Short mmCIF file of C-alpha atoms in Angstrom, two decimals:
data_model
loop_
_atom_site.label_atom_id
_atom_site.label_comp_id
_atom_site.label_asym_id
_atom_site.label_seq_id
_atom_site.Cartn_x
_atom_site.Cartn_y
_atom_site.Cartn_z
CA UNK A 42 18.17 -17.82 -20.93
CA UNK A 43 20.04 -14.65 -20.03
CA UNK A 44 17.88 -12.14 -18.17
CA UNK A 45 20.62 -9.89 -16.88
CA UNK A 46 19.63 -10.71 -13.31
CA UNK A 47 22.23 -12.17 -10.99
CA UNK A 48 21.80 -15.64 -9.54
CA UNK A 49 21.77 -14.21 -6.00
CA UNK A 50 18.81 -11.94 -6.79
CA UNK A 51 16.91 -14.71 -8.56
CA UNK A 52 17.58 -17.00 -5.63
CA UNK A 53 16.23 -14.40 -3.16
CA UNK A 54 13.04 -14.06 -5.19
CA UNK A 55 12.62 -17.81 -5.51
CA UNK A 56 13.21 -18.39 -1.79
CA UNK A 57 10.71 -15.67 -0.86
CA UNK A 58 8.04 -17.20 -3.09
CA UNK A 59 8.69 -20.64 -1.61
CA UNK A 60 8.81 -19.42 1.99
CA UNK A 61 5.52 -17.53 1.68
CA UNK A 62 3.98 -20.32 -0.44
CA UNK A 63 2.75 -18.03 -3.16
CA UNK A 64 3.39 -17.12 -6.77
CA UNK A 65 1.18 -14.02 -6.68
CA UNK A 66 2.60 -10.91 -5.01
CA UNK A 67 2.93 -7.15 -5.30
CA UNK A 68 6.32 -5.58 -5.94
CA UNK A 69 6.31 -3.97 -2.47
CA UNK A 70 5.61 -7.31 -0.76
CA UNK A 71 8.38 -9.00 -2.69
CA UNK A 72 10.82 -6.16 -1.97
CA UNK A 73 10.07 -6.53 1.75
CA UNK A 74 10.41 -10.34 1.64
CA UNK A 75 13.77 -10.04 -0.15
CA UNK A 76 15.08 -7.10 1.91
CA UNK A 77 15.55 -4.97 -1.20
CA UNK A 78 14.44 -1.43 -1.96
CA UNK A 79 11.25 -1.08 -3.95
CA UNK A 80 13.22 0.62 -6.74
CA UNK A 81 15.68 -2.30 -6.97
CA UNK A 82 12.86 -4.84 -6.93
CA UNK A 83 10.97 -2.99 -9.67
CA UNK A 84 14.08 -3.07 -11.89
CA UNK A 85 14.38 -6.84 -11.36
CA UNK A 86 10.68 -7.38 -12.00
CA UNK A 87 10.85 -5.34 -15.19
CA UNK A 88 13.52 -7.72 -16.51
CA UNK A 89 11.49 -10.77 -15.46
CA UNK A 90 8.47 -9.36 -17.29
CA UNK A 91 10.56 -8.65 -20.37
CA UNK A 92 11.65 -12.31 -20.49
CA UNK A 93 8.10 -13.57 -19.69
CA UNK A 94 8.84 -14.95 -16.22
CA UNK A 95 6.33 -12.48 -14.78
CA UNK A 96 2.72 -11.75 -15.70
CA UNK A 97 0.65 -8.83 -14.42
CA UNK A 98 -2.64 -10.33 -13.24
CA UNK A 99 -4.41 -7.09 -12.45
CA UNK A 100 -4.49 -4.26 -9.98
CA UNK A 101 -5.19 -4.33 -6.25
CA UNK A 102 -7.03 -1.27 -4.94
CA UNK A 103 -5.44 0.68 -2.09
CA UNK A 104 -7.29 1.43 1.14
CA UNK A 105 -6.19 5.05 1.05
CA UNK A 106 -5.79 7.36 -1.90
CA UNK A 107 -3.08 6.45 -4.34
CA UNK A 108 -2.18 4.33 -7.29
CA UNK A 109 -3.46 0.72 -7.25
CA UNK A 110 -0.76 -1.92 -6.80
CA UNK A 111 -0.08 -4.41 -9.58
CA UNK A 112 -0.68 -8.07 -8.73
CA UNK A 113 2.13 -10.13 -10.23
CA UNK A 114 2.49 -13.84 -10.93
CA UNK A 115 6.07 -15.07 -11.13
CA UNK A 116 7.13 -18.41 -12.57
CA UNK A 117 10.90 -18.93 -12.63
CA UNK A 118 10.76 -22.36 -14.28
CA UNK A 119 12.57 -22.72 -17.58
CA UNK A 120 10.62 -21.87 -20.74
CA UNK A 121 11.40 -20.89 -24.34
#
């Protein structure tokens, strides 16, 4: 399946999920794990969501004022 995401970026995401032993993250956590800007990570995550490799589980409230963060589940295994 073509997602428009480079193999290096997908590999970074996969390695971060494996290293931190999780499949549920926020975009800011994943950006930090992968050493990417939040903007770049959000573009990648948008493509993963478009191709159904990412599901939004809900929203995580912030301690301070601001927009709640989306909790994301990522599954990079092959599917139709």
